[in-house]
Coordinates of C-alpha atoms in Angstrom, one line a residue:
I1 CA 180.2 81.6 -10.6
S2 CA 178.7 84.4 -13.2
F3 CA 180.8 86.5 -15.2
P4 CA 179.5 88.4 -18.7
L5 CA 181.4 88.2 -22.3
A6 CA 180.2 90.7 -24.8
S7 CA 181.8 90.4 -28.2
Q8 CA 179.8 92.6 -30.4
L9 CA 177.6 95.7 -30.0
T10 CA 174.1 94.0 -30.0
R11 CA 174.7 91.0 -27.5
A12 CA 176.2 90.3 -24.2
V13 CA 176.2 87.0 -22.7
G14 CA 175.8 86.4 -19.1
I15 CA 177.0 82.9 -17.7
A16 CA 176.4 80.8 -14.9
D17 CA 176.7 77.5 -14.5
P18 CA 177.0 74.6 -11.8
D19 CA 179.8 72.8 -13.7
R20 CA 182.8 75.2 -12.4
A21 CA 185.5 73.2 -13.7
S22 CA 184.9 72.8 -17.1
I23 CA 183.3 76.8 -17.4
L24 CA 186.4 77.6 -15.5
S25 CA 188.7 75.9 -18.2
M26 CA 187.1 77.4 -20.8
L27 CA 187.5 80.8 -19.6
R28 CA 191.2 80.2 -18.8
K29 CA 191.5 79.6 -22.6
V30 CA 189.8 82.4 -23.7
L31 CA 192.1 84.7 -21.0
E32 CA 195.5 83.3 -22.0
S33 CA 194.5 83.6 -26.2
R34 CA 195.7 86.2 -28.5
I35 CA 191.8 87.4 -28.8
G36 CA 192.1 90.9 -28.0
K37 CA 190.4 92.0 -24.8
I38 CA 189.2 95.0 -23.2
A39 CA 187.4 95.9 -19.7
H40 CA 186.7 98.5 -17.7
N41 CA 189.3 99.1 -15.2
L42 CA 191.7 96.6 -16.5
Q43 CA 193.9 96.3 -13.0
M44 CA 191.0 95.0 -11.7
E45 CA 190.0 92.4 -13.8
E46 CA 193.6 91.5 -14.2
S47 CA 194.0 90.5 -10.4
W48 CA 190.8 88.7 -10.1
S49 CA 192.3 86.9 -13.3
R50 CA 195.4 86.0 -11.4
E51 CA 194.1 85.2 -8.1
K52 CA 190.4 83.4 -9.0
L53 CA 191.5 81.9 -11.9
G54 CA 195.9 81.5 -11.5
V55 CA 196.3 82.6 -15.0
P56 CA 197.1 86.5 -16.3
V57 CA 194.7 88.2 -19.0
N58 CA 196.6 88.4 -22.6
N59 CA 196.1 90.9 -25.2
W60 CA 194.8 93.4 -23.6
M61 CA 193.8 96.2 -25.8
W62 CA 191.7 99.0 -24.3
D63 CA 190.8 100.0 -20.9
S64 CA 188.2 102.0 -21.1
M65 CA 188.5 103.6 -17.6
Q66 CA 191.7 104.8 -18.1
T67 CA 190.7 106.8 -21.4
A68 CA 187.8 108.0 -19.7
H69 CA 189.8 110.0 -17.5
I70 CA 192.1 110.5 -20.6
L71 CA 189.2 112.3 -22.4
D72 CA 188.0 114.1 -18.9
E73 CA 190.2 114.0 -16.0
R74 CA 187.6 115.5 -13.7
N75 CA 186.9 113.8 -10.0
K76 CA 184.5 111.0 -10.3
Y77 CA 184.0 110.7 -13.8
T78 CA 185.5 107.3 -14.9
S79 CA 183.0 104.6 -13.4
L80 CA 181.0 103.0 -15.6
D81 CA 177.7 103.7 -14.8
K82 CA 178.4 107.5 -15.1
Q83 CA 180.1 107.1 -18.3
V84 CA 176.9 105.4 -19.5
F85 CA 174.7 108.1 -18.1
L86 CA 177.5 111.1 -19.6
N87 CA 177.0 109.1 -23.1
W88 CA 173.8 107.5 -23.6
G89 CA 171.0 109.2 -20.4
Y90 CA 170.8 105.5 -19.2
E91 CA 170.7 104.5 -15.9
Y92 CA 170.9 100.8 -14.6
G93 CA 171.9 98.8 -12.2
E94 CA 169.2 99.4 -9.6
S95 CA 168.0 96.2 -8.7
V96 CA 171.1 95.3 -7.7
G97 CA 172.1 98.3 -5.9
P98 CA 171.2 97.2 -2.5
Y99 CA 173.5 94.0 -2.5
K100 CA 176.6 96.0 -3.5
E101 CA 176.5 99.3 -1.4
G102 CA 176.8 99.5 1.9
H103 CA 176.5 95.9 3.1
P104 CA 178.9 93.6 3.9
I105 CA 181.0 92.2 1.5
N106 CA 179.3 88.7 0.4
N107 CA 175.8 90.1 0.2
M108 CA 176.3 89.6 -3.6
L109 CA 175.5 86.2 -3.2
S110 CA 172.1 86.8 -2.0
C111 CA 171.2 88.6 -5.2
P112 CA 168.8 86.9 -7.4
I113 CA 171.0 85.3 -10.2
D114 CA 168.9 86.7 -13.0
E115 CA 169.3 90.5 -12.1
L116 CA 172.9 89.8 -11.4
L117 CA 173.6 88.2 -15.1
L118 CA 171.2 90.8 -16.7
Y119 CA 173.4 93.6 -14.6
G120 CA 177.0 91.8 -15.5
G121 CA 175.7 91.3 -19.4
L122 CA 175.1 94.9 -19.6
D123 CA 178.3 95.9 -17.9
S124 CA 180.0 94.2 -20.6
L125 CA 177.9 95.5 -23.4
F126 CA 178.1 99.1 -22.2
T127 CA 181.7 98.5 -21.8
L128 CA 182.4 97.6 -25.8
M129 CA 179.9 100.7 -26.8
L130 CA 182.2 102.6 -25.0
Q131 CA 185.4 101.5 -25.8
K132 CA 183.9 102.1 -29.7
R133 CA 182.7 106.0 -28.9
Q134 CA 185.9 106.2 -27.3
E135 CA 188.3 105.0 -29.9
R136 CA 186.4 107.3 -32.7
I137 CA 186.7 110.3 -30.3
L138 CA 190.9 109.5 -30.6
D139 CA 190.8 108.7 -34.2
S140 CA 189.7 112.6 -34.8
E141 CA 192.2 114.9 -35.7
D142 CA 191.8 117.1 -32.3
H143 CA 193.3 114.2 -30.1
S144 CA 196.0 112.9 -31.1
D145 CA 198.0 114.1 -28.1
S146 CA 195.2 112.3 -26.5
K147 CA 195.8 109.2 -28.4
K148 CA 199.4 109.1 -27.3
A149 CA 198.4 109.5 -23.8
N150 CA 195.7 106.7 -24.0
S151 CA 198.3 104.3 -25.3
F152 CA 200.9 105.4 -23.0
W153 CA 198.1 104.6 -20.0
L154 CA 197.4 101.3 -21.3
E155 CA 200.6 100.0 -21.1
S156 CA 201.0 101.8 -17.5
A157 CA 198.0 100.1 -16.2
R158 CA 199.5 97.0 -17.0
T159 CA 202.6 97.5 -15.8
F160 CA 200.6 98.7 -12.2
A161 CA 199.0 95.2 -12.2
D162 CA 202.3 93.7 -11.8
M163 CA 203.6 95.7 -9.6
E164 CA 200.1 94.9 -7.1
A165 CA 200.7 91.3 -7.9
E166 CA 204.3 91.2 -6.8
G167 CA 203.4 92.7 -3.3
I168 CA 205.4 94.6 -0.8
Y169 CA 206.8 92.9 2.6
I170 CA 206.5 94.0 5.9
K171 CA 207.4 92.9 9.3
R172 CA 203.6 92.6 10.7
D173 CA 204.6 91.9 14.0
Y174 CA 206.6 94.7 14.8
Y175 CA 203.5 96.8 13.2
L176 CA 201.5 95.1 16.0
Q177 CA 204.2 95.8 18.6
L178 CA 204.0 99.5 17.6
R179 CA 200.9 100.2 17.6
S180 CA 199.9 99.1 20.8
S181 CA 202.8 101.0 21.9
L182 CA 201.5 104.7 20.7
K183 CA 197.9 103.5 21.7
D184 CA 199.4 103.1 25.2
E185 CA 201.1 106.5 24.9
M186 CA 197.7 108.2 23.4
R187 CA 195.9 106.9 26.8
T188 CA 198.9 108.5 28.9
I189 CA 198.6 111.8 27.4
H190 CA 194.7 111.6 27.2
S191 CA 194.6 110.9 31.4
K192 CA 197.2 113.6 31.5
L193 CA 195.3 116.2 29.8
M194 CA 191.9 115.5 31.4
Q195 CA 193.4 116.1 34.9
S196 CA 194.7 119.0 34.2
P197 CA 193.5 122.4 35.8
E198 CA 191.9 123.4 32.5
V199 CA 190.0 120.4 31.7
Q200 CA 188.8 121.1 35.2
R201 CA 187.8 124.5 34.5
F202 CA 186.0 123.4 31.2
R203 CA 184.0 121.1 33.0
T204 CA 182.9 123.6 35.4
E205 CA 181.9 125.7 32.8
V206 CA 180.4 123.1 30.9
G207 CA 179.3 120.5 32.9
R208 CA 180.9 117.6 30.8
P209 CA 184.6 116.8 30.4
P210 CA 185.8 117.9 26.6
K211 CA 186.6 115.4 23.9
L212 CA 190.1 115.6 23.0
S213 CA 190.8 111.6 22.7
D214 CA 192.0 111.3 19.0
A215 CA 193.3 113.8 15.9
G216 CA 189.4 114.6 15.4
A217 CA 189.2 116.1 18.6
N218 CA 186.0 118.4 19.2
S219 CA 186.9 121.4 17.6
R220 CA 184.4 123.1 19.5
D221 CA 185.6 121.8 22.5
L222 CA 188.7 122.8 21.9
S223 CA 188.1 126.4 20.9
H224 CA 186.5 127.0 24.1
L225 CA 189.5 125.4 26.3
L226 CA 192.2 127.5 24.3
F227 CA 190.0 130.8 23.7
S228 CA 187.9 131.4 27.0
V229 CA 189.3 129.0 29.5
M230 CA 193.0 129.4 28.8
G231 CA 192.6 133.0 27.3
Y232 CA 194.5 133.0 23.8
Q233 CA 193.8 135.1 21.2
R234 CA 192.0 133.7 18.4
M235 CA 193.5 132.9 15.0
L236 CA 191.3 133.5 11.9
S237 CA 191.5 132.1 8.5
D238 CA 191.0 134.0 5.4
K239 CA 187.5 132.9 5.2
G240 CA 187.3 134.0 9.1
H241 CA 187.3 130.6 10.5
I242 CA 188.5 130.3 14.1
K243 CA 192.4 128.2 13.1
L244 CA 193.1 125.2 15.3
D245 CA 195.7 123.5 12.4
A246 CA 199.4 122.4 13.6
A247 CA 200.9 125.8 12.7
A248 CA 197.7 127.6 14.6
L249 CA 198.5 125.4 17.7
K250 CA 202.0 125.9 17.4
D251 CA 202.1 129.2 17.4
I252 CA 200.5 129.2 20.5
G253 CA 202.4 126.7 22.3
G254 CA 202.7 125.7 25.7
E255 CA 202.6 122.0 27.3
F256 CA 198.8 121.7 26.9
C257 CA 199.0 122.4 22.9
E258 CA 201.9 120.5 22.7
S259 CA 200.4 117.6 23.9
I260 CA 197.2 117.7 22.1
L261 CA 199.6 118.3 19.1
R262 CA 201.1 114.9 20.0
L263 CA 198.6 113.2 20.6
R264 CA 197.0 114.3 17.1
N265 CA 200.3 112.9 15.6
L266 CA 200.3 109.4 17.3
D267 CA 196.7 109.3 16.4
K268 CA 197.6 109.8 12.4
L269 CA 200.8 107.2 12.7
S270 CA 198.6 104.5 14.6
G271 CA 195.5 104.7 12.2
T272 CA 196.4 106.4 9.1
Y273 CA 199.6 104.8 8.5
I274 CA 200.1 101.7 10.8
S275 CA 196.3 100.2 10.1
G276 CA 196.6 99.9 6.3
F277 CA 199.6 98.1 6.7
L278 CA 197.1 95.5 9.2
L279 CA 194.3 94.7 6.8
E280 CA 195.6 91.5 5.4
E281 CA 196.8 88.7 8.2
K282 CA 199.9 88.1 6.3
D283 CA 203.6 89.5 5.9
R284 CA 203.0 90.9 2.3
I285 CA 200.6 93.7 1.4
H286 CA 199.7 94.2 -2.4
P287 CA 198.7 97.8 -2.6
S288 CA 196.9 99.2 -5.6
F289 CA 198.5 102.0 -7.8
N290 CA 196.2 104.0 -9.6
L291 CA 196.0 106.4 -12.6
H292 CA 192.5 107.3 -13.2
L293 CA 191.8 109.3 -10.0
V294 CA 194.0 112.3 -10.1
V295 CA 193.3 115.5 -12.1
T296 CA 196.8 116.4 -12.8
Y297 CA 197.7 112.5 -14.2
R298 CA 199.8 111.1 -11.5
S299 CA 199.4 108.3 -9.5
S300 CA 198.0 107.6 -6.3
S301 CA 197.6 104.3 -4.3
S302 CA 195.2 102.4 -2.2
A303 CA 194.7 99.1 0.2
P304 CA 197.0 100.5 1.5
N305 CA 197.7 104.2 0.4
F306 CA 201.7 103.3 -0.3
Q307 CA 202.2 106.7 -1.4
N308 CA 200.7 108.4 2.1
I309 CA 204.2 107.2 4.1
P310 CA 205.6 110.1 5.4
N311 CA 208.5 111.6 4.2
R312 CA 209.7 115.1 5.6
D313 CA 208.8 114.1 9.1
G314 CA 212.5 112.3 10.0
N315 CA 210.7 110.1 13.3
T316 CA 207.6 109.0 11.8
R317 CA 209.3 108.1 8.2
Q318 CA 212.0 106.0 10.3
L319 CA 209.2 104.3 12.4
I320 CA 206.7 103.5 9.6
R321 CA 209.7 102.8 7.1
K322 CA 211.5 100.1 9.9
G323 CA 208.8 97.6 8.7
I324 CA 209.1 97.4 5.4
V325 CA 211.5 95.2 4.4
A326 CA 213.4 92.9 2.0
P327 CA 212.8 89.4 1.4
P328 CA 215.8 87.0 2.2
G329 CA 218.5 87.0 -0.5
Y330 CA 217.1 90.6 -1.7
R331 CA 217.8 94.4 -1.3
I332 CA 215.4 97.6 -1.3
A333 CA 216.7 99.5 -4.1
C334 CA 214.7 103.2 -4.8
A335 CA 215.6 105.1 -7.9
D336 CA 214.4 108.5 -8.8
Y337 CA 215.4 111.2 -11.2
G338 CA 217.4 114.2 -9.5
S339 CA 216.7 118.0 -9.9
H340 CA 214.1 116.5 -12.2
E341 CA 211.7 119.3 -12.0
V342 CA 214.3 121.8 -13.2
R343 CA 215.1 119.9 -15.6
I344 CA 211.4 119.6 -17.1
I345 CA 210.8 123.1 -16.7
A346 CA 214.1 123.5 -18.3
T347 CA 212.4 121.2 -21.0
Y348 CA 209.2 122.2 -21.3
F349 CA 210.1 126.0 -22.0
K350 CA 212.7 125.5 -23.6
D351 CA 215.1 128.2 -21.8
P352 CA 218.7 127.7 -23.2
V353 CA 220.4 129.3 -20.4
L354 CA 218.5 126.5 -18.0
I355 CA 219.1 123.8 -20.5
D356 CA 222.9 124.9 -20.2
E357 CA 223.1 124.7 -16.9
M358 CA 221.4 121.3 -16.2
N359 CA 223.2 119.7 -19.0
N360 CA 226.5 121.0 -16.9
D361 CA 225.6 119.9 -13.9
N362 CA 225.2 123.4 -12.4
D363 CA 223.5 124.5 -9.3
P364 CA 220.4 126.9 -10.2
H365 CA 219.5 127.7 -6.6
G366 CA 223.1 128.3 -4.9
E367 CA 223.6 131.8 -6.6
W368 CA 220.3 133.0 -5.1
V369 CA 221.4 132.2 -1.8
T370 CA 224.5 134.6 -2.0
E371 CA 222.0 137.4 -4.0
L372 CA 219.7 137.2 -1.4
G373 CA 222.2 137.1 1.4
L374 CA 220.0 134.0 3.0
D375 CA 223.4 132.2 4.0
E376 CA 223.7 135.3 6.6
F377 CA 221.0 134.0 8.8
K378 CA 221.4 130.2 8.4
P379 CA 223.6 127.4 7.4
W380 CA 224.8 127.1 4.0
K381 CA 222.9 123.9 3.5
E382 CA 219.7 125.1 5.3
A383 CA 219.7 128.3 3.4
R384 CA 219.8 126.8 -0.1
S385 CA 216.6 124.4 0.6
D386 CA 214.9 127.5 1.8
C387 CA 216.0 129.3 -1.2
K388 CA 215.0 126.6 -3.4
N389 CA 211.5 126.1 -1.9
A390 CA 210.6 129.8 -0.9
F391 CA 212.2 131.9 -4.3
V392 CA 213.3 130.1 -7.1
F393 CA 210.6 127.3 -7.1
P394 CA 207.8 130.1 -6.1
E395 CA 209.3 132.2 -9.4
F396 CA 209.1 129.4 -11.6
Y397 CA 205.3 128.3 -10.9
G398 CA 204.3 131.9 -11.4
S399 CA 204.6 133.9 -7.8
F400 CA 206.3 137.0 -7.4
H401 CA 208.3 138.7 -5.1
K402 CA 205.4 139.6 -2.2
P403 CA 204.5 136.3 -1.2
I404 CA 207.8 135.3 -1.5
Y405 CA 209.4 138.0 0.8
E406 CA 206.3 137.0 3.5
D407 CA 207.6 133.3 3.1
L408 CA 211.1 134.1 3.4
Y409 CA 210.5 136.2 6.4
S410 CA 208.4 133.7 8.1
R411 CA 211.7 131.6 8.0
G412 CA 213.8 133.5 10.1
Y413 CA 215.5 135.7 6.8
H414 CA 214.9 139.2 7.6
I415 CA 215.9 140.7 4.6
S416 CA 214.1 143.6 3.2
P417 CA 211.2 143.4 0.7
E418 CA 213.1 145.3 -1.9
R419 CA 216.2 143.2 -2.0
V420 CA 213.8 140.4 -2.9
E421 CA 212.3 142.6 -5.3
Q422 CA 215.5 143.3 -7.2
C423 CA 216.8 139.3 -7.0
E424 CA 213.2 138.7 -9.0
K425 CA 214.3 141.1 -11.5
K426 CA 218.0 139.4 -11.8
L427 CA 216.6 136.1 -12.2
W428 CA 214.2 137.0 -14.8
D429 CA 216.8 138.8 -16.5
K430 CA 218.8 135.6 -16.8
Y431 CA 215.8 133.4 -17.7
R432 CA 213.8 135.5 -20.1
V433 CA 212.8 132.5 -22.3
L434 CA 211.4 130.9 -19.1
K435 CA 209.3 134.2 -18.8
A436 CA 208.1 134.3 -22.1
G437 CA 207.2 130.6 -22.0
H438 CA 205.1 131.3 -19.1
E439 CA 203.1 134.0 -20.5
Q440 CA 202.9 131.9 -24.0
L441 CA 201.4 129.3 -21.7
L442 CA 199.0 131.1 -20.5
K443 CA 197.4 132.7 -23.3
F444 CA 197.7 129.2 -25.1
Y445 CA 195.4 128.0 -22.5
E446 CA 193.5 131.1 -22.4
R447 CA 192.4 130.3 -26.0
N448 CA 192.2 126.7 -25.8
G449 CA 190.9 125.6 -22.4
Y450 CA 193.8 122.9 -22.1
V451 CA 197.1 122.8 -20.6
P452 CA 199.4 120.3 -22.5
M453 CA 201.8 117.9 -20.9
L454 CA 205.0 116.8 -22.5
F455 CA 203.5 113.0 -23.3
G456 CA 199.9 113.9 -24.3
H457 CA 197.7 114.4 -21.5
R458 CA 195.5 117.9 -21.5
R459 CA 194.7 119.3 -17.9
R460 CA 191.4 121.5 -18.5
G461 CA 188.7 123.2 -16.0
C462 CA 189.4 126.6 -14.6
I463 CA 192.6 126.8 -13.0
S464 CA 194.9 129.1 -11.5
R465 CA 197.9 131.0 -13.1
N466 CA 200.4 129.3 -11.0
K467 CA 198.5 125.4 -11.2
V468 CA 198.8 126.0 -15.3
I469 CA 202.5 126.0 -14.9
N470 CA 202.6 123.7 -12.0
C471 CA 200.7 120.8 -13.8
A472 CA 202.8 121.2 -17.1
V473 CA 205.6 120.5 -15.5
Q474 CA 205.1 118.3 -12.1
G475 CA 202.9 115.8 -14.6
S476 CA 205.3 115.5 -17.3
A477 CA 208.0 114.9 -14.6
F478 CA 205.9 112.0 -13.2
H479 CA 205.3 110.5 -16.7
C480 CA 209.0 110.1 -17.1
L481 CA 209.2 108.0 -14.4
L482 CA 206.4 105.9 -15.5
W483 CA 207.5 105.7 -19.0
S484 CA 210.8 104.2 -17.6
L485 CA 208.8 102.0 -15.5
N486 CA 206.9 100.5 -18.1
R487 CA 210.1 100.0 -20.2
A488 CA 211.7 98.3 -17.1
N489 CA 208.9 96.0 -16.0
A490 CA 208.9 94.7 -19.6
R491 CA 212.5 93.9 -19.5
R492 CA 212.6 92.1 -16.2
K493 CA 209.5 90.0 -17.6
A494 CA 211.1 89.5 -21.2
E495 CA 214.7 88.8 -19.5
G496 CA 213.4 86.8 -16.7
W497 CA 214.4 88.8 -14.0
E498 CA 214.7 87.7 -10.3
S499 CA 214.2 90.9 -9.2
S500 CA 211.1 92.9 -9.2
I501 CA 209.6 96.6 -9.0
P502 CA 206.4 96.2 -6.6
G503 CA 206.0 99.6 -6.0
Q504 CA 206.0 103.5 -7.1
I505 CA 205.7 106.9 -4.6
H506 CA 205.1 109.6 -7.3
D507 CA 208.7 109.8 -8.9
E508 CA 210.4 107.3 -7.0
M509 CA 210.7 103.1 -8.2
F510 CA 210.9 100.7 -5.8
C511 CA 212.7 97.9 -6.1
Y512 CA 213.2 94.2 -4.8
I513 CA 216.8 93.6 -6.6
K514 CA 218.1 90.1 -6.4
V515 CA 221.5 89.9 -4.5
G516 CA 224.0 89.0 -7.5
E517 CA 221.8 90.8 -9.8
E518 CA 222.8 94.3 -8.9
S519 CA 225.4 94.9 -11.3
V520 CA 222.8 94.2 -14.0
I521 CA 219.9 95.7 -12.9
I522 CA 221.0 99.1 -11.5
P523 CA 222.8 99.8 -14.6
A524 CA 219.9 98.5 -16.8
I525 CA 217.1 100.8 -15.0
S526 CA 219.5 103.6 -15.4
N527 CA 220.2 103.4 -18.7
V528 CA 216.6 103.2 -19.2
M529 CA 216.1 106.4 -17.3
E530 CA 218.7 108.1 -18.7
N531 CA 219.5 107.1 -22.2
E532 CA 216.7 105.1 -23.3
I533 CA 213.7 107.5 -22.7
R534 CA 215.9 110.4 -24.4
Q535 CA 215.9 108.6 -27.5
E536 CA 212.4 107.6 -27.8
F537 CA 211.8 111.3 -26.9
P538 CA 214.2 113.7 -28.7
F539 CA 211.7 116.9 -27.4
L540 CA 213.7 115.8 -23.8
S541 CA 216.7 118.4 -24.5
V542 CA 218.2 118.4 -21.0
K543 CA 220.2 115.1 -19.8
L544 CA 218.0 113.0 -17.1
M545 CA 220.1 111.9 -13.9
A546 CA 219.3 108.6 -12.2
E547 CA 219.8 108.4 -8.2
W548 CA 219.7 105.4 -6.2
A549 CA 219.2 104.5 -2.5
I550 CA 219.8 100.8 -1.5
T551 CA 219.6 98.6 1.4
E552 CA 221.8 95.9 2.8
E553 CA 220.5 91.9 2.1
G554 CA 217.0 91.5 4.3
G555 CA 217.3 95.7 5.2
S556 CA 214.5 97.3 5.8
W557 CA 213.6 100.4 4.2
D558 CA 214.6 103.3 6.5
T559 CA 218.2 101.8 6.1
K560 CA 218.7 102.5 2.7
K561 CA 221.8 104.7 1.6
G562 CA 222.8 106.7 -1.6
I563 CA 225.0 105.0 -4.1
D564 CA 227.0 106.3 -7.1
H565 CA 225.5 103.6 -9.7
S566 CA 228.6 104.2 -11.7
T567 CA 230.2 102.3 -9.2
I568 CA 228.2 99.1 -8.9
G569 CA 230.5 96.5 -8.2
G570 CA 230.3 92.7 -9.7
S571 CA 228.2 89.8 -9.7
D572 CA 229.2 89.3 -5.9
G573 CA 226.6 91.7 -5.3
E574 CA 229.3 94.2 -3.6
I575 CA 228.0 97.7 -3.1
T576 CA 230.2 101.2 -2.9
Y577 CA 228.2 103.8 -0.4

């Protein structure tokens, strides 16, 4: 056993001792004490402490990795060695590199103990040095908002560590069987493709069979098949590259392209989605949820990626979610915010018309369906969805009538470009304050070099007009859910709920609710999401709405149904759908 400790800027101690029991006992006492703790990656240290030592860490004070992300959100800037080099120009760890990079997981056991202890000691010392420097930066007047964001991120990292420890239940046998059946179908499709006349002609011309075995089919082979052998017209990207994506293959059509698309989908379903759930030999996965990787200050997930489960493809979504279940005596319950992006747009830009519409539960999309005449082409529900995604949101995020007209036309709405332009003028005549807010934000960004978010985060770097507006809204929208997640998790621990919150998908909270606790937990979390957050942050000028979907006891995720949380039954757990 070896580990480093540092409590002052001039000294770090690496500890290695054969008396494992006594060392671990003392270490547990330190970790459980009220002594303030700092780390570079709190979540990893917390997970290791719980898993290897059986105790949670008490009194986390700082996570220098999360603070590095708050101060510089660019990709791959948060690792400790990168931060040490950027701050002090010092490189270290070369002697232990061969034992930790590109080698078997346990190869660190072969590292000479003196080198290992030195490396660990430097890690600990540099973490403390980095924390002191970061603290001075955040204490400066220019970073008062970033200091608030940093405290928020520290609490959120603790919440995410709790979520990872809880874990999510899966039906492992179901995924094994599903993967096997998908592989069988892939082999059948591949065999049929290889026997097709088109492939036989390819063999004759090239002298070998094409590589079409998976989603990563050789692009040159597929290009030669489609455009030389089969004679289809090439479609080029804006940069002049031949397009072979799903949209291009759908445009070409035909049985051959349909088989290629199916092969790609099956490979992604089997590999990307299912294989991650089968990494562990048990019916419970513990995905990590990360806050230090996304430049827009949203979250990500890994090992496995719980946020990568498809949502738009109904069949794929059902297949994957069917294997994610509630344990006996529990229900899956998911909470998110209704019409949240529009509410944050109204809040961020302080448009009184949009604020009034949101506070009175008016539909900001429906009137434009009629104005544009979209309901003349498709049923109302579908037309409203297209109006929201192809007209209202693009306008709200900085687009304009020409590309919007082209998008609507591609969706089957054969209206005139003049009509789209007229509706655009009407929209901005209605939401004048929002339009002015766009220009004010863009000028602020040009003058200061960053986009301010509602909870103190700053998005820096060279970003487009649309992304300036987008990140201000979408980052802040996620932060509302994250704050609510922190508050709900703290209450869960303080009040001893048997229910848990083991997951989070972008703007959705994933819960296991103990049967019998529904009438307490759902109203409590709803109150956090709708009321407590607005009491804490008065700048949230628009009412927020929690929306819930829930399964039966022991149900799978694909069976969840929406509920009105104000109708939750009594302690018997009865739910009105």
